[in-house]
mmCIF file of C-alpha atoms in Angstrom:
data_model
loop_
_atom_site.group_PDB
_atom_site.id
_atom_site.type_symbol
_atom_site.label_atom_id
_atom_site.label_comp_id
_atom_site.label_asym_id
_atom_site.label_seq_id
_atom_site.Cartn_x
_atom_site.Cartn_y
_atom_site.Cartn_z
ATOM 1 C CA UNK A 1 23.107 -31.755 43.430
ATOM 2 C CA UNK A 2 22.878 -27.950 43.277
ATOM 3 C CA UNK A 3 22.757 -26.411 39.836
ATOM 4 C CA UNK A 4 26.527 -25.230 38.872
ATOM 5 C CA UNK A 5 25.060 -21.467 39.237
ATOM 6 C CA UNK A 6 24.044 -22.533 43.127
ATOM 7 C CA UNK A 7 22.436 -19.288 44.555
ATOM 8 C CA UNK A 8 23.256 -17.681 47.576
ATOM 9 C CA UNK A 9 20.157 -18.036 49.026
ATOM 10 C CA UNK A 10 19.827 -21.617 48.632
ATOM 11 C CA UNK A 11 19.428 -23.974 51.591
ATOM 12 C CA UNK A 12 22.688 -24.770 52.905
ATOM 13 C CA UNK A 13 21.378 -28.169 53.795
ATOM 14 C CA UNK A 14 20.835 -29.235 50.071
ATOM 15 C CA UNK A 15 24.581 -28.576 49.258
ATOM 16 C CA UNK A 16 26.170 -32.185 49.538
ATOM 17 C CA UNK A 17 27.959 -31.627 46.296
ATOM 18 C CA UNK A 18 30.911 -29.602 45.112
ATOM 19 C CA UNK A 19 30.919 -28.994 41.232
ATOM 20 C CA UNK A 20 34.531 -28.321 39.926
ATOM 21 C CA UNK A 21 34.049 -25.550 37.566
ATOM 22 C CA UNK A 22 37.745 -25.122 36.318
ATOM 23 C CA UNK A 23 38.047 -28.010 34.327
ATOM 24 C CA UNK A 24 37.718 -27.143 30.164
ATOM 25 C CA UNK A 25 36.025 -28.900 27.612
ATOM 26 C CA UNK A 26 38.608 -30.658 25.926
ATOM 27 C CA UNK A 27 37.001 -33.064 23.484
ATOM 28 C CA UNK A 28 39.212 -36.112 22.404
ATOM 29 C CA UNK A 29 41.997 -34.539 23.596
ATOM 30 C CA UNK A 30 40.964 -35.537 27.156
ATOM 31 C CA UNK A 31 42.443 -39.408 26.458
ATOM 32 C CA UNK A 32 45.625 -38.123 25.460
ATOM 33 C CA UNK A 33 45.988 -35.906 29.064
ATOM 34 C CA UNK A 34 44.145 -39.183 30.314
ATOM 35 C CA UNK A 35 47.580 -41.338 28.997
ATOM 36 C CA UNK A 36 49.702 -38.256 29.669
ATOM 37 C CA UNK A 37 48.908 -38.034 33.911
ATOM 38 C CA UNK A 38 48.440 -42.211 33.966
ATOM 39 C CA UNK A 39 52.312 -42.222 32.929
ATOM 40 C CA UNK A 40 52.667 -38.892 35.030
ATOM 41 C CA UNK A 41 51.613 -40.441 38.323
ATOM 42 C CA UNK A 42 53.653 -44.171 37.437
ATOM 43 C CA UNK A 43 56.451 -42.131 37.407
ATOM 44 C CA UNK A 44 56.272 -40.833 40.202
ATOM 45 C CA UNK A 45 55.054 -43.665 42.040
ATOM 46 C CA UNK A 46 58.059 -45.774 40.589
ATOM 47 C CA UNK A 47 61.315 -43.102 41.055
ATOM 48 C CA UNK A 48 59.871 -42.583 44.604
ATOM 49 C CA UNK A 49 59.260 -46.236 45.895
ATOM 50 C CA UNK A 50 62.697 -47.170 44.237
ATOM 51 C CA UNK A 51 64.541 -44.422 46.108
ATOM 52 C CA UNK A 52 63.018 -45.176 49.280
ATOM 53 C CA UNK A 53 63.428 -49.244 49.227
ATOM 54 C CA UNK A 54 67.039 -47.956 47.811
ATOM 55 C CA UNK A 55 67.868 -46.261 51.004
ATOM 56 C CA UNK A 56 65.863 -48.185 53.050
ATOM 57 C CA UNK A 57 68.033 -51.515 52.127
ATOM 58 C CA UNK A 58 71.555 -49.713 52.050
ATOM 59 C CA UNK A 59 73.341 -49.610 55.155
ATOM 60 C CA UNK A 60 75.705 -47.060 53.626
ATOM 61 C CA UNK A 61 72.505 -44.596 53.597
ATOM 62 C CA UNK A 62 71.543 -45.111 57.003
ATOM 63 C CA UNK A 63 72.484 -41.849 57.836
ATOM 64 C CA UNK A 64 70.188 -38.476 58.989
ATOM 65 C CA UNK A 65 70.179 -36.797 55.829
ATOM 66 C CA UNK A 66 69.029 -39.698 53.958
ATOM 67 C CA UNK A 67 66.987 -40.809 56.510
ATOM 68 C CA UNK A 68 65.171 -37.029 55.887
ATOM 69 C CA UNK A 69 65.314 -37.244 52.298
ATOM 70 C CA UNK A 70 63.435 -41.335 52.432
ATOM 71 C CA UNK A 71 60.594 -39.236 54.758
ATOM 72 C CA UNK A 72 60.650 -36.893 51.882
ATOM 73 C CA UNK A 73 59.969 -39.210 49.089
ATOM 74 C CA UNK A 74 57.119 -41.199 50.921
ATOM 75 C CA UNK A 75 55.598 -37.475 51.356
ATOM 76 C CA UNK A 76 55.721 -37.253 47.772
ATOM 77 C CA UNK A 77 53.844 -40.836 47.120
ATOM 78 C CA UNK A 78 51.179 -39.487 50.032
ATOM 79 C CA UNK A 79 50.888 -36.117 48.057
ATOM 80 C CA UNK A 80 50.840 -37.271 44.708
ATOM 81 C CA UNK A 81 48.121 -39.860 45.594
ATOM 82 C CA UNK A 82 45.718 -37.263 47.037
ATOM 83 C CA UNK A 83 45.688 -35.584 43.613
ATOM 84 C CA UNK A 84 46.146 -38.017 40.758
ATOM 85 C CA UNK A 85 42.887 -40.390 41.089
ATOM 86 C CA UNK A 86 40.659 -37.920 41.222
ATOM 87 C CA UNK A 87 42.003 -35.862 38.118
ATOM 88 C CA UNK A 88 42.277 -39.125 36.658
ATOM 89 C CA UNK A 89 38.846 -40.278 37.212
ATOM 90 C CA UNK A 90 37.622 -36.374 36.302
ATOM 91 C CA UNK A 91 39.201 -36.133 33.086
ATOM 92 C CA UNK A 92 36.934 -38.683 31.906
ATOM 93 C CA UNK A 93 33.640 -38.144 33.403
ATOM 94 C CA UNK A 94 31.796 -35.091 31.815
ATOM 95 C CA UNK A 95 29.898 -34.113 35.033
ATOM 96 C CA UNK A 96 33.254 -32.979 37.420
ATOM 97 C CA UNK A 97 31.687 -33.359 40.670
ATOM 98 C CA UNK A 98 32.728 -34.401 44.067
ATOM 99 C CA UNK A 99 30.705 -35.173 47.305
ATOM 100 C CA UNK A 100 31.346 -32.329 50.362
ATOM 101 C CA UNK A 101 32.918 -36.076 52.278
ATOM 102 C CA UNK A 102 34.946 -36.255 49.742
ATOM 103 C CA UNK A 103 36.088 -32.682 49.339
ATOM 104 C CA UNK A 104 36.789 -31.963 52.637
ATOM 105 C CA UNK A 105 38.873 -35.493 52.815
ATOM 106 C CA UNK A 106 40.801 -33.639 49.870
ATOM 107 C CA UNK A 107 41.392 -30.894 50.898
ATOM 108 C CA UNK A 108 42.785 -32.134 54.568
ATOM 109 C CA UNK A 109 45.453 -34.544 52.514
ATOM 110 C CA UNK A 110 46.556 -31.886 50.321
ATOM 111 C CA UNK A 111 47.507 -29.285 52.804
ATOM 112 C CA UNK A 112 48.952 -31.652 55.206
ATOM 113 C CA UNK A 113 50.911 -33.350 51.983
ATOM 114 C CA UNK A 114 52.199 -28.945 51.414
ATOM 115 C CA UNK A 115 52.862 -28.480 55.517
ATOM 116 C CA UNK A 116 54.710 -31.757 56.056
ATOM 117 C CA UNK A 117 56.790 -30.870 52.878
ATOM 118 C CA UNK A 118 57.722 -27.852 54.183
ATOM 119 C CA UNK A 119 58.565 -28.815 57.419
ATOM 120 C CA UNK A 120 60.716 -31.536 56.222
ATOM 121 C CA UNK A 121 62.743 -28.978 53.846
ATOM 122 C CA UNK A 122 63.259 -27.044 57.008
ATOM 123 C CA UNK A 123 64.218 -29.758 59.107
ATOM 124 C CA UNK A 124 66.836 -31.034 56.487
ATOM 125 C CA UNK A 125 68.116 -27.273 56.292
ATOM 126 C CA UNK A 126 68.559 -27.730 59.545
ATOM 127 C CA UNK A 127 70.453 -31.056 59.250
ATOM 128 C CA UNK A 128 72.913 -29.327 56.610
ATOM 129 C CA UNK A 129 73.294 -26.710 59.316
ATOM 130 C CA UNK A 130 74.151 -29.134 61.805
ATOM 131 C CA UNK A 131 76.356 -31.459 59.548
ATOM 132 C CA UNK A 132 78.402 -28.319 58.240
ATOM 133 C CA UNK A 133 78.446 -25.765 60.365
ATOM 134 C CA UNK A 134 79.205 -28.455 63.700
ATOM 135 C CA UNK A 135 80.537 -31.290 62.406
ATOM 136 C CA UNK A 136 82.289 -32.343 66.031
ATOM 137 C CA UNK A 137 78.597 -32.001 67.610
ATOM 138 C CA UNK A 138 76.636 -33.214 64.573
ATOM 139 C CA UNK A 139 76.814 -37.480 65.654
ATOM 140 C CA UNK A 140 75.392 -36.189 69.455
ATOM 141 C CA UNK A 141 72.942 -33.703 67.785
ATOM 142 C CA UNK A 142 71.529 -35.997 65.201
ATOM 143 C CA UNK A 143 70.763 -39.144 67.724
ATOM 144 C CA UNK A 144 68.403 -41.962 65.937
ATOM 145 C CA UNK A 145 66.185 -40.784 68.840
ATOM 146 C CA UNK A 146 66.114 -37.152 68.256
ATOM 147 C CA UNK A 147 65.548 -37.815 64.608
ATOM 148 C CA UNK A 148 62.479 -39.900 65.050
ATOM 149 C CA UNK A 149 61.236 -36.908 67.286
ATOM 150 C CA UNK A 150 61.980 -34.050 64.448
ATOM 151 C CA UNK A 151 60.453 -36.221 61.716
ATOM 152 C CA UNK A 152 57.110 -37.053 64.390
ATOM 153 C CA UNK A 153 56.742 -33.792 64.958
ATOM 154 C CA UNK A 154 57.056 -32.502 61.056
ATOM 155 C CA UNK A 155 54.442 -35.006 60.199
ATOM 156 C CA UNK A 156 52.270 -34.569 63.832
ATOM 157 C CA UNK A 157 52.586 -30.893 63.283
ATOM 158 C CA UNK A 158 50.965 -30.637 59.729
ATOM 159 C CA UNK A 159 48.423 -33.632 60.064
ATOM 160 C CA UNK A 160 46.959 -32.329 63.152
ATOM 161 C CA UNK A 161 46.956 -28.327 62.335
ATOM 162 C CA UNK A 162 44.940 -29.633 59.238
ATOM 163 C CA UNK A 163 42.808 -31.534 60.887
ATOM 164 C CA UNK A 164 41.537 -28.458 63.003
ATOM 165 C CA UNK A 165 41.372 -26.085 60.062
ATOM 166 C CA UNK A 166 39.432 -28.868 57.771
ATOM 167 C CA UNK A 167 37.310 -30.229 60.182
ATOM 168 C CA UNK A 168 37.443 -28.166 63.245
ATOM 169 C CA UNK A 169 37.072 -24.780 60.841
ATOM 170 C CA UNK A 170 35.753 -25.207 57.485
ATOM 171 C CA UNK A 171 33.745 -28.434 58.271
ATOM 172 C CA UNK A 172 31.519 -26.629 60.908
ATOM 173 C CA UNK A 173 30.401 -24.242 57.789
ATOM 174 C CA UNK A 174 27.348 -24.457 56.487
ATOM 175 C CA UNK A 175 27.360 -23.534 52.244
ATOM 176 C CA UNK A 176 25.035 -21.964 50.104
ATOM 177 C CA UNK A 177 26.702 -22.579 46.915
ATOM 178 C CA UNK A 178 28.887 -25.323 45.300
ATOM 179 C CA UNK A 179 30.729 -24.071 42.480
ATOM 180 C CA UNK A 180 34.571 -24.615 42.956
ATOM 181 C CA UNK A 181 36.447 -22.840 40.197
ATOM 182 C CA UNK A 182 39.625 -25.338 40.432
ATOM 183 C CA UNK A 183 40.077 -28.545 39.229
ATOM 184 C CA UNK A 184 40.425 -29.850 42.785
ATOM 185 C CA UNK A 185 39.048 -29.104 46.518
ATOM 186 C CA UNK A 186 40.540 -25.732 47.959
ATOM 187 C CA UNK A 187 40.267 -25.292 51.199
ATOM 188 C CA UNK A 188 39.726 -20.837 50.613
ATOM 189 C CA UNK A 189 37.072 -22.190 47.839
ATOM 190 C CA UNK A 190 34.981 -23.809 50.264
ATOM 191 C CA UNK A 191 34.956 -21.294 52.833
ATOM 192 C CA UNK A 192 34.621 -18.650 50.100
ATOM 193 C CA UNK A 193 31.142 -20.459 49.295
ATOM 194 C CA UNK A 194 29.998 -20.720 52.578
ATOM 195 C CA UNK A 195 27.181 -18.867 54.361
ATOM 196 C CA UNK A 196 28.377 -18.800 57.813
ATOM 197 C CA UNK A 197 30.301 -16.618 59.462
ATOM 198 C CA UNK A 198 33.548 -17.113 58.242
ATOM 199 C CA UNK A 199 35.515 -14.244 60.602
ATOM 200 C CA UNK A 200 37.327 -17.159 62.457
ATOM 201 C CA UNK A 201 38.538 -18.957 59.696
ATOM 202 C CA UNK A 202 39.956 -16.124 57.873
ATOM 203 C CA UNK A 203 41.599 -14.645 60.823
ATOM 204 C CA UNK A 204 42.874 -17.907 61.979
ATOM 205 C CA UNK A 205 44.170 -19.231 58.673
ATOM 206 C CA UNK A 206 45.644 -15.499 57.695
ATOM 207 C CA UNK A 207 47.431 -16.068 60.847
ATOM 208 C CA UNK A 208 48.705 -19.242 60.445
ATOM 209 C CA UNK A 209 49.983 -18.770 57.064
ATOM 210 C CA UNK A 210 51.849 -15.767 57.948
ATOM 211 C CA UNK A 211 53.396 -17.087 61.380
ATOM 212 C CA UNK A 212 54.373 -20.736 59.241
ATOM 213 C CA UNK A 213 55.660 -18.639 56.734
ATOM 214 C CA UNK A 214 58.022 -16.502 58.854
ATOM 215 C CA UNK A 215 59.005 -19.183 60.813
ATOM 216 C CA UNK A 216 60.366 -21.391 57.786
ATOM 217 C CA UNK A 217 62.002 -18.603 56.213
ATOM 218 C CA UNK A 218 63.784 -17.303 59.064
ATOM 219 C CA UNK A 219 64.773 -21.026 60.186
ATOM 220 C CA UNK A 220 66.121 -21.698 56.391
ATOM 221 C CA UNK A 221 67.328 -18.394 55.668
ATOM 222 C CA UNK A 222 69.679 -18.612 59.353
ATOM 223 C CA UNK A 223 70.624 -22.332 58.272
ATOM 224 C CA UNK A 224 72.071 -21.199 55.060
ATOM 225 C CA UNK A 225 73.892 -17.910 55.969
ATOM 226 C CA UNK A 226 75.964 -20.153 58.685
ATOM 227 C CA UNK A 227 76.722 -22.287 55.635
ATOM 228 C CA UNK A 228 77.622 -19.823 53.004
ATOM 229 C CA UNK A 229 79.764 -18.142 55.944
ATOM 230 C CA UNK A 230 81.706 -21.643 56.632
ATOM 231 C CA UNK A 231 82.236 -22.340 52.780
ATOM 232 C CA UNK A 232 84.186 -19.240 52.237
ATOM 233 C CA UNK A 233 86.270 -19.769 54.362
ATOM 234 C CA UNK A 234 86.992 -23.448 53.981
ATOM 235 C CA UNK A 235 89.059 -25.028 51.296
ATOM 236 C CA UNK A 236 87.714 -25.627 47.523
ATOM 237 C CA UNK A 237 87.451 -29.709 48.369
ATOM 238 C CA UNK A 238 85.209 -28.544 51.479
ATOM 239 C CA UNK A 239 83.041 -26.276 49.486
ATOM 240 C CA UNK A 240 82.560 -28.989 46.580
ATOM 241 C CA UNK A 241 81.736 -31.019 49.326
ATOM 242 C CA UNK A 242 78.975 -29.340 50.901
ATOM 243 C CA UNK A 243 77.599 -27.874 47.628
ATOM 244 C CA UNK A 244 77.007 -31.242 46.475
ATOM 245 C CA UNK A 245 74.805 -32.147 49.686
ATOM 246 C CA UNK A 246 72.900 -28.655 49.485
ATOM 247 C CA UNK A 247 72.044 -27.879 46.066
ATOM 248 C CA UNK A 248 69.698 -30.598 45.829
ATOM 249 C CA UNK A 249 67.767 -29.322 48.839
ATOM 250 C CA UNK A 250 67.750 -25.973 47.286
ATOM 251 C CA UNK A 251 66.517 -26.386 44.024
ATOM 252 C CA UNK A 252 63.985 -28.870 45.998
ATOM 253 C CA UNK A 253 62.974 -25.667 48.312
ATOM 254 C CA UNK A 254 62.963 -23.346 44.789
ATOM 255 C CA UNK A 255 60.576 -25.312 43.133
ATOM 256 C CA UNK A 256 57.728 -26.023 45.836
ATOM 257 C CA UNK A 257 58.477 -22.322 46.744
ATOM 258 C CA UNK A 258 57.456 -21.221 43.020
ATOM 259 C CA UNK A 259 54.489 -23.575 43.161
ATOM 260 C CA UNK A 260 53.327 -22.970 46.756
ATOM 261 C CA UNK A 261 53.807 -18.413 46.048
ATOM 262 C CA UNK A 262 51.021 -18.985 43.410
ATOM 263 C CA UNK A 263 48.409 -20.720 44.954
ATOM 264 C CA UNK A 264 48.545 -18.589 47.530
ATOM 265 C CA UNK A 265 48.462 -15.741 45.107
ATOM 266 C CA UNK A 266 45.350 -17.001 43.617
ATOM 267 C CA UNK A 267 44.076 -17.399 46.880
ATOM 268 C CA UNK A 268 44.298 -14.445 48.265
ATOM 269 C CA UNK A 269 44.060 -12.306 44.806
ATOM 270 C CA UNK A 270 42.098 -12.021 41.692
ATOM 271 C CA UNK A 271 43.726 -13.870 38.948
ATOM 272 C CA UNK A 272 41.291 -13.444 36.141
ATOM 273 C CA UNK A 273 44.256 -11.958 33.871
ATOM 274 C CA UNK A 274 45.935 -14.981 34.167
ATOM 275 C CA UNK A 275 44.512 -17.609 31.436
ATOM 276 C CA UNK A 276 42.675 -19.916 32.447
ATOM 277 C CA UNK A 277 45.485 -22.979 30.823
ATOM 278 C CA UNK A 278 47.804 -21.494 32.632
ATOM 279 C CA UNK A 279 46.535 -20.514 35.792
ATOM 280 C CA UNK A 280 45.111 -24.858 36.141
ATOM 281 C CA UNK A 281 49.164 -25.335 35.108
ATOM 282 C CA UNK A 282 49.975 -23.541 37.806
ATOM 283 C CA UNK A 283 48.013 -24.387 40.274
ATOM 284 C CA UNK A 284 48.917 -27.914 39.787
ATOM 285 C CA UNK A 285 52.367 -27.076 39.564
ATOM 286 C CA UNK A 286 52.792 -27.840 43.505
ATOM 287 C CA UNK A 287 50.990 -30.952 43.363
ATOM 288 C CA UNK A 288 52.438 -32.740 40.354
ATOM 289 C CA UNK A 289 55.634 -31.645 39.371
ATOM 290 C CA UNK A 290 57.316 -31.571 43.173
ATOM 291 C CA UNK A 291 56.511 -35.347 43.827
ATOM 292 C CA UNK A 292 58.074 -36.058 40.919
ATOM 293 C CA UNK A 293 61.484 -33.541 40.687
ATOM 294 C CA UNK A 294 62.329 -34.642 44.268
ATOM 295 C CA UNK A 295 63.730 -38.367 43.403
ATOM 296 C CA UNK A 296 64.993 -36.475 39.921
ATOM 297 C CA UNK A 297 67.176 -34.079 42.013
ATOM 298 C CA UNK A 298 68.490 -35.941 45.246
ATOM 299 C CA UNK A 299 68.451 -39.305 43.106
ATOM 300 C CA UNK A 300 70.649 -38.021 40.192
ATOM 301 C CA UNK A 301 72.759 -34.641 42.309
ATOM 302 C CA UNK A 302 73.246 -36.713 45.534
ATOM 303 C CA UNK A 303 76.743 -38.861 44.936
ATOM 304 C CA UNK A 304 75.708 -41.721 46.954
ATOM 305 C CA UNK A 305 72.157 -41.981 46.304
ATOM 306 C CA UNK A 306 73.690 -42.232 43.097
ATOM 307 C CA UNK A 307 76.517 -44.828 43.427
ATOM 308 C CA UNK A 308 74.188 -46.922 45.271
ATOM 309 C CA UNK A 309 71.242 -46.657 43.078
ATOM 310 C CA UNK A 310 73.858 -48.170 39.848
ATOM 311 C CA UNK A 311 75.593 -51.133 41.805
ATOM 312 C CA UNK A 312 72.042 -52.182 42.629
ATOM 313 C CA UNK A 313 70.844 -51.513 38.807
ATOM 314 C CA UNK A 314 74.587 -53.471 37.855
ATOM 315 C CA UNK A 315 74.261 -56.101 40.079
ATOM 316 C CA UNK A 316 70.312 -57.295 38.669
#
């Protein structure tokens, strides 16, 4: 294992090790977070499982947008389990390192946990679109069939772009230092410590991010002005009616926007202004608080996710 000030001109064959430099010495405090990110990650596990057997189980949810929101909530359980071990098992350990195997592994779950995400908020803004904007041509648009394709190619779309860009891209690199100043595997981190070339990666990854990101805003952005046009002109019933589907998917789309802007701030950009508490908060905001306010939201603002969820609760 490389020394945590690993010098550039180090062999890049002895680097096997990543040493996560971010996490603070917390003293006994660390079995309170310990308790506090344990409960954290039950919760999550719990509110998503039980909304997915929920709508799994109910005929009456069998429908496309809750069909969407189940693919959702098993996103969140993939996510969330990507991140929560390893903090786990790092809060505890005084020596915060990770092998490059396992790194790597990280880092491919994590991104493809933030693209499916965001291709399954687009997809269901797309669904809303569908459902409200063409209701006559929404039962021939939304086929079982054409479903299964949308939600195989969110999930194909993500898994395999991050397979190239882990493996394909950063993988290939060879490093010459092994300090990671995050309290998990970034993906700019490694390639930031590598020794290689890295002109194709940057180029190819600026690319992507900017192309991804213009896509899903101008998709989303389209979906919602056709909405906001239809509501003002329907009745007050109509617009209840809709709001009550759609807020729920936009606070979900606020919040991983919010966490997803920052990391890719600190990225891209020099955050040592930001302290170093907050900037960890931050950075983890993406990670741990989105797995868990998606069941909160569509669970508690989505009627009959609702109804459902209390004759079940009633009936036990």
């Amino acid at each position: 294992i490389l020394s945590p000030h690993g010098e550039p001109g180090m062999n890049s064959t002895s680097v096997t090790h990543f040493v996560l430099g971010a996490y603070m010495d917390i003293g006994l405090l660390k079995y309170p977070v310990f308790v506090f990110l344990l409960l954290w990650y039950a919760a999550i596990l719990l509110s998503n499982l039980l909304l997915i057997a929920v709508i799994s189980r109910s005929r009456s949810l069998h429908e496309p947008m809750f069909v969407f929101v189940c693919a959702l909530f098993v996103n969140e359980v993939y996510g969330s389990t990507a991140i929560f071990p390893m903090l786990l098992s790092q809060i505890l350990h005084e020596a915060h390192v990770i092998t490059r195997a396992a790194c790597l592994l990280q880092i491919f779950c994590l991104y493809s946990y933030g693209g499916t995400e965001l291709n399954m908020l687009t997809l269901m803004s797309y669904d809303r679109y569908l459902a409200i904007c063409r209701p006559l041509q929404y039962s021939s648009s939304m086929t079982p069939t054409k479903m299964a394709a949308l939600m195989a190619l969110a999930w194909g779309h993500s898994l395999l772009m991050n397979l190239f860009i882990t493996y394909g891209l950063t993988g290939r690199l060879s490093q010459c230092r092994n300090v990671i100043d995050k309290v998990y595997c970034d993906n700019f981190w490694v390639v930031r410590l590598s020794c290689s070339d890295t002109t194709v990666s940057n180029i190819f990854g600026l690319v992507n991010v900017v192309c991804r990101l213009l896509c899903v805003i101008t998709l989303i952005l389209y979906s919602y002005g056709r909405i906001l046009r239809v509501c003002l002109r329907s009745s007050k019933s109509a617009r209840q009616t809709a709001l009550s589907t759609c807020v729920p998917h936009l606070l979900s789309i606020l919040n991983f926007s919010c966490g997803g802007l920052f990391e890719l701030m600190q990225s891209r950009f020099d955050m040592s202004a930001v302290s170093t508490p907050l900037r960890i908060f931050l950075s983890l905001h993406w990670l741990t608080v989105q797995p868990l306010a998606s069941p909160v939201i569509y669970g508690l603002k989505m009627t009959k996710i609702r109804l459902v969820v209390r004759t079940l609760l009633s009936r036990k």
